[in-house]
mmCIF file of C-alpha atoms in Angstrom:
data_model
loop_
_atom_site.group_PDB
_atom_site.id
_atom_site.type_symbol
_atom_site.label_atom_id
_atom_site.label_comp_id
_atom_site.label_asym_id
_atom_site.label_seq_id
_atom_site.Cartn_x
_atom_site.Cartn_y
_atom_site.Cartn_z
ATOM 1 C CA LYS C 619 1.340 -93.917 -48.010
ATOM 2 C CA LYS C 620 -1.197 -93.500 -50.824
ATOM 3 C CA GLU C 621 -1.575 -89.729 -50.375
ATOM 4 C CA PRO C 622 1.515 -88.293 -48.633
ATOM 5 C CA ASN C 623 0.659 -84.673 -49.482
ATOM 6 C CA ILE C 624 -2.747 -84.670 -47.800
ATOM 7 C CA ASN C 625 -3.597 -81.782 -45.475
ATOM 8 C CA ILE C 626 -4.872 -82.549 -41.969
ATOM 9 C CA VAL C 627 -6.271 -79.701 -39.900
ATOM 10 C CA PHE C 628 -7.269 -80.553 -36.338
ATOM 11 C CA VAL C 629 -10.448 -78.912 -35.054
ATOM 12 C CA THR C 630 -10.864 -79.291 -31.309
ATOM 13 C CA GLY C 631 -11.827 -77.618 -28.074
ATOM 14 C CA PHE C 632 -8.587 -78.753 -26.421
ATOM 15 C CA ALA C 633 -5.714 -76.329 -26.971
ATOM 16 C CA GLU C 634 -3.287 -78.497 -24.982
ATOM 17 C CA TYR C 635 -3.015 -81.009 -27.858
ATOM 18 C CA ARG C 636 -1.585 -78.416 -30.261
ATOM 19 C CA GLU C 637 1.993 -79.640 -29.704
ATOM 20 C CA ASP C 638 0.979 -83.255 -30.414
ATOM 21 C CA ALA C 639 -0.663 -82.150 -33.668
ATOM 22 C CA PHE C 640 2.451 -80.364 -34.871
ATOM 23 C CA GLU C 641 4.633 -83.345 -34.002
ATOM 24 C CA LEU C 642 2.443 -85.212 -36.511
ATOM 25 C CA HIS C 643 3.148 -82.407 -39.029
ATOM 26 C CA ALA C 644 -0.477 -81.384 -39.269
ATOM 27 C CA SER C 645 -1.330 -78.590 -41.676
ATOM 28 C CA GLY C 646 -3.222 -76.651 -39.030
ATOM 29 C CA TYR C 647 -4.993 -76.547 -35.714
ATOM 30 C CA VAL C 648 -8.282 -74.763 -35.035
ATOM 31 C CA THR C 649 -9.613 -74.360 -31.515
ATOM 32 C CA LYS C 650 -13.320 -74.010 -30.845
ATOM 33 C CA PRO C 651 -15.386 -71.962 -31.296
ATOM 34 C CA VAL C 652 -14.852 -72.491 -35.013
ATOM 35 C CA THR C 653 -15.355 -69.408 -37.178
ATOM 36 C CA THR C 654 -15.296 -68.835 -40.927
ATOM 37 C CA GLU C 655 -12.248 -66.605 -40.459
ATOM 38 C CA LYS C 656 -10.289 -69.340 -38.634
ATOM 39 C CA ILE C 657 -11.055 -71.907 -41.318
ATOM 40 C CA ALA C 658 -10.210 -69.452 -44.121
ATOM 41 C CA THR C 659 -6.849 -68.738 -42.493
ATOM 42 C CA GLU C 660 -6.013 -72.449 -42.198
ATOM 43 C CA ILE C 661 -6.953 -73.055 -45.838
ATOM 44 C CA LYS C 662 -4.793 -70.116 -46.916
ATOM 45 C CA TYR C 663 -1.718 -71.509 -45.163
ATOM 46 C CA LEU C 664 -2.070 -75.230 -45.852
ATOM 47 C CA ARG C 665 1.198 -77.180 -45.734
ATOM 48 C CA TYR C 666 0.502 -78.708 -49.158
ATOM 49 C CA GLN C 667 -1.197 -76.533 -51.741
ATOM 50 C CA SER C 668 -3.806 -78.071 -54.009
ATOM 51 C CA ARG C 669 -2.870 -78.920 -57.553
ATOM 52 C CA PRO C 670 -4.355 -76.481 -60.055
ATOM 53 C CA ALA C 671 -6.998 -77.759 -62.425
ATOM 54 C CA ASP C 672 -5.923 -78.511 -66.001
ATOM 55 C CA ASN C 673 -7.750 -75.398 -67.184
ATOM 56 C CA ALA C 674 -6.205 -73.160 -64.509
ATOM 57 C CA THR C 675 -5.392 -69.602 -65.504
ATOM 58 C CA TYR C 676 -1.852 -68.697 -64.549
ATOM 59 C CA LEU C 677 -0.894 -65.066 -64.008
ATOM 60 C CA ILE C 678 2.825 -65.704 -64.253
ATOM 61 C CA SER C 679 5.253 -68.334 -65.501
ATOM 62 C CA ALA C 680 8.387 -69.062 -63.476
ATOM 63 C CA GLN C 681 11.485 -70.879 -64.699
ATOM 64 C CA CYS C 682 13.520 -72.294 -61.802
ATOM 65 C CA PHE C 683 15.786 -74.745 -63.635
ATOM 66 C CA GLY C 684 19.027 -73.066 -64.609
ATOM 67 C CA ASN C 685 18.744 -69.343 -63.896
ATOM 68 C CA PHE C 686 15.520 -68.080 -62.325
ATOM 69 C CA ASP C 687 13.309 -66.037 -64.626
ATOM 70 C CA CYS C 688 9.664 -65.024 -65.026
ATOM 71 C CA LYS C 689 7.234 -64.237 -67.814
ATOM 72 C CA ASP C 690 3.781 -62.703 -67.645
ATOM 73 C CA SER C 691 0.638 -64.392 -68.985
ATOM 74 C CA SER C 692 1.381 -63.112 -72.505
ATOM 75 C CA GLY C 693 4.896 -64.613 -72.471
ATOM 76 C CA LYS C 694 6.693 -61.289 -72.009
ATOM 77 C CA GLN C 695 9.706 -61.114 -69.670
ATOM 78 C CA VAL C 696 8.820 -59.668 -66.252
ATOM 79 C CA HIS C 697 10.835 -56.552 -65.431
ATOM 80 C CA PHE C 698 11.812 -56.323 -61.771
ATOM 81 C CA VAL C 699 12.772 -52.800 -60.680
ATOM 82 C CA ARG C 700 15.241 -54.212 -58.144
ATOM 83 C CA SER C 701 17.266 -57.407 -58.434
ATOM 84 C CA LYS C 702 16.572 -58.175 -54.761
ATOM 85 C CA ALA C 703 12.830 -57.999 -55.469
ATOM 86 C CA LYS C 704 13.311 -60.706 -58.101
ATOM 87 C CA GLU C 705 15.338 -62.733 -55.604
ATOM 88 C CA LEU C 706 12.619 -62.338 -52.968
ATOM 89 C CA PHE C 707 10.067 -63.651 -55.475
ATOM 90 C CA ALA C 708 12.375 -66.571 -56.336
ATOM 91 C CA TYR C 709 12.747 -67.411 -52.638
ATOM 92 C CA LEU C 710 8.983 -67.391 -52.057
ATOM 93 C CA ILE C 711 8.450 -69.628 -55.101
ATOM 94 C CA TYR C 712 11.096 -72.002 -53.739
ATOM 95 C CA ARG C 713 9.105 -72.130 -50.462
ATOM 96 C CA GLN C 714 6.138 -73.625 -52.397
ATOM 97 C CA GLY C 715 3.424 -71.463 -50.890
ATOM 98 C CA ALA C 716 4.644 -71.771 -47.291
ATOM 99 C CA SER C 717 4.760 -68.410 -45.553
ATOM 100 C CA SER C 718 7.995 -66.830 -44.332
ATOM 101 C CA THR C 719 8.622 -63.995 -41.908
ATOM 102 C CA ALA C 720 10.726 -60.980 -42.828
ATOM 103 C CA LYS C 721 13.470 -62.179 -40.493
ATOM 104 C CA GLU C 722 13.549 -65.670 -42.073
ATOM 105 C CA ILE C 723 13.785 -64.129 -45.522
ATOM 106 C CA GLY C 724 16.454 -61.714 -44.324
ATOM 107 C CA ALA C 725 18.595 -64.547 -42.968
ATOM 108 C CA SER C 726 18.362 -66.429 -46.268
ATOM 109 C CA ILE C 727 18.577 -63.894 -49.055
ATOM 110 C CA PHE C 728 20.207 -60.934 -47.312
ATOM 111 C CA GLU C 729 22.398 -63.086 -45.042
ATOM 112 C CA VAL C 730 21.938 -60.750 -42.082
ATOM 113 C CA GLY C 731 22.009 -62.059 -38.540
ATOM 114 C CA ASP C 732 21.103 -58.790 -36.833
ATOM 115 C CA TRP C 733 17.709 -57.650 -38.109
ATOM 116 C CA SER C 734 18.220 -53.941 -37.417
ATOM 117 C CA SER C 735 15.874 -51.095 -38.315
ATOM 118 C CA LYS C 736 18.099 -50.359 -41.354
ATOM 119 C CA GLU C 737 17.597 -53.898 -42.704
ATOM 120 C CA GLN C 738 13.868 -53.747 -41.954
ATOM 121 C CA THR C 739 13.523 -50.495 -43.914
ATOM 122 C CA TYR C 740 15.435 -51.989 -46.838
ATOM 123 C CA PHE C 741 13.250 -55.101 -46.750
ATOM 124 C CA ARG C 742 10.079 -52.982 -46.896
ATOM 125 C CA GLN C 743 11.471 -51.249 -50.000
ATOM 126 C CA ILE C 744 12.109 -54.641 -51.622
ATOM 127 C CA VAL C 745 8.558 -55.807 -50.804
ATOM 128 C CA LEU C 746 7.159 -52.610 -52.331
ATOM 129 C CA ALA C 747 9.316 -53.069 -55.453
ATOM 130 C CA LEU C 748 8.078 -56.658 -55.883
ATOM 131 C CA SER C 749 4.451 -55.600 -55.397
ATOM 132 C CA THR C 750 4.889 -52.831 -57.997
ATOM 133 C CA SER C 751 6.460 -55.145 -60.582
ATOM 134 C CA LEU C 752 3.665 -57.709 -60.189
ATOM 135 C CA LYS C 753 0.944 -55.051 -60.241
ATOM 136 C CA GLU C 754 2.273 -53.689 -63.546
ATOM 137 C CA ILE C 755 1.565 -57.045 -65.234
ATOM 138 C CA GLY C 756 -1.746 -57.681 -63.427
ATOM 139 C CA ALA C 757 -0.286 -60.442 -61.245
ATOM 140 C CA GLU C 758 -0.465 -58.814 -57.804
ATOM 141 C CA GLU C 759 -2.653 -61.697 -56.521
ATOM 142 C CA VAL C 760 0.363 -64.002 -56.811
ATOM 143 C CA PHE C 761 2.084 -62.244 -53.878
ATOM 144 C CA ILE C 762 0.435 -62.878 -50.485
ATOM 145 C CA LYS C 763 1.300 -60.342 -47.783
ATOM 146 C CA ASN C 764 0.036 -60.326 -44.239
ATOM 147 C CA PHE C 765 1.501 -58.899 -41.063
ATOM 148 C CA ASN C 766 5.109 -60.138 -41.138
ATOM 149 C CA SER C 767 4.115 -63.060 -43.344
ATOM 150 C CA PHE C 768 4.938 -63.438 -47.032
ATOM 151 C CA ALA C 769 4.113 -66.193 -49.525
ATOM 152 C CA VAL C 770 3.027 -66.881 -53.092
ATOM 153 C CA ASN C 771 -0.194 -68.352 -54.406
ATOM 154 C CA MET C 772 1.045 -71.491 -56.170
ATOM 155 C CA ASP C 773 -2.235 -71.943 -58.035
ATOM 156 C CA LEU C 774 -1.543 -68.786 -60.065
ATOM 157 C CA ILE C 775 2.023 -69.712 -61.066
ATOM 158 C CA ASP C 776 3.020 -72.029 -63.911
ATOM 159 C CA CYS C 777 6.346 -73.371 -62.671
ATOM 160 C CA ASP C 778 8.738 -76.108 -63.813
ATOM 161 C CA TYR C 779 9.813 -76.708 -60.193
ATOM 162 C CA TYR C 780 6.218 -77.204 -59.014
ATOM 163 C CA ASP C 781 5.538 -79.612 -61.877
ATOM 164 C CA LEU C 782 8.554 -81.728 -60.919
ATOM 165 C CA VAL C 783 7.627 -81.818 -57.214
ATOM 166 C CA ARG C 784 4.022 -82.783 -58.014
ATOM 167 C CA ASP C 785 4.753 -85.408 -60.663
ATOM 168 C CA LYS C 786 8.224 -86.523 -59.467
ATOM 169 C CA LYS C 787 9.221 -87.088 -63.097
ATOM 170 C CA LYS C 788 12.322 -85.597 -64.654
ATOM 171 C CA PRO C 789 11.357 -82.957 -67.226
ATOM 172 C CA ASN C 790 13.496 -82.406 -70.314
ATOM 173 C CA ASN C 791 14.634 -78.970 -69.138
ATOM 174 C CA PHE C 792 16.008 -80.113 -65.759
ATOM 175 C CA LEU C 793 19.765 -80.556 -66.115
ATOM 176 C CA GLY C 794 20.600 -80.607 -62.417
ATOM 177 C CA GLU C 795 20.605 -76.829 -61.939
ATOM 178 C CA PHE C 796 18.179 -74.820 -59.808
ATOM 179 C CA MET C 797 18.097 -71.002 -59.561
ATOM 180 C CA THR C 798 21.832 -70.973 -60.145
ATOM 181 C CA GLN C 799 22.274 -67.247 -59.505
ATOM 182 C CA TYR C 800 21.251 -67.614 -55.835
ATOM 183 C CA SER C 801 23.599 -69.198 -53.277
ATOM 184 C CA TRP C 802 20.763 -70.112 -50.876
ATOM 185 C CA ALA C 803 19.306 -72.414 -53.596
ATOM 186 C CA GLU C 804 22.453 -74.530 -54.066
ATOM 187 C CA ASP C 805 21.208 -77.617 -52.192
ATOM 188 C CA ILE C 806 17.816 -77.808 -53.914
ATOM 189 C CA ALA C 807 19.136 -79.320 -57.159
ATOM 190 C CA TYR C 808 20.562 -82.228 -55.162
ATOM 191 C CA TYR C 809 17.189 -82.707 -53.410
ATOM 192 C CA LEU C 810 15.356 -82.724 -56.747
ATOM 193 C CA GLU C 811 17.773 -85.259 -58.254
ATOM 194 C CA ASN C 812 17.119 -87.560 -55.272
ATOM 195 C CA LEU C 813 13.367 -87.023 -55.560
ATOM 196 C CA ILE C 814 13.459 -88.133 -59.189
ATOM 197 C CA GLU C 815 15.740 -91.077 -58.410
ATOM 198 C CA ASP C 816 13.522 -92.292 -55.545
ATOM 199 C CA ASN C 817 10.496 -92.380 -57.845
ATOM 200 C CA ARG C 818 12.043 -94.290 -60.743
#
């Protein structure tokens, strides 16, 4: 109750308890023998990301209230070569550091049920476009890519949405709208309003 966003990673020699751990919504599960690589992977994909220090250096600033937009560390508007690359970035920011597979992303932002080779090729082009846009402003570390796993590093992003979720206080710029240009984000504004209301 005091610390609801704490991460718990089970470390055990008994693989059969994995299901029990996930029913408790654990952040991870490491089976013995424990290795540095296993621990590093669990830390990378924690359910709740740590709050950045007050002196944290952000590589990018994201505005989620109203229309979604981004600025680089100098305050200049980020140019996305493709609009879908910007939408992919918005979706990953909305996921708050949790990783998503290509198919999950495809179902949400491309609204495709059949993940054919054509859609997969298109998705790879979008990923490349996003990587290129972020690399141009020196923010490539923000985008985390692994085999069929995509996320953002929350600690490198200054974001109004993240501030609200962490502090649960209504900021002046939140007027009940969240990434309004994306249909998959429609329900989030309602969730945020309730989050604020519950913590008054």
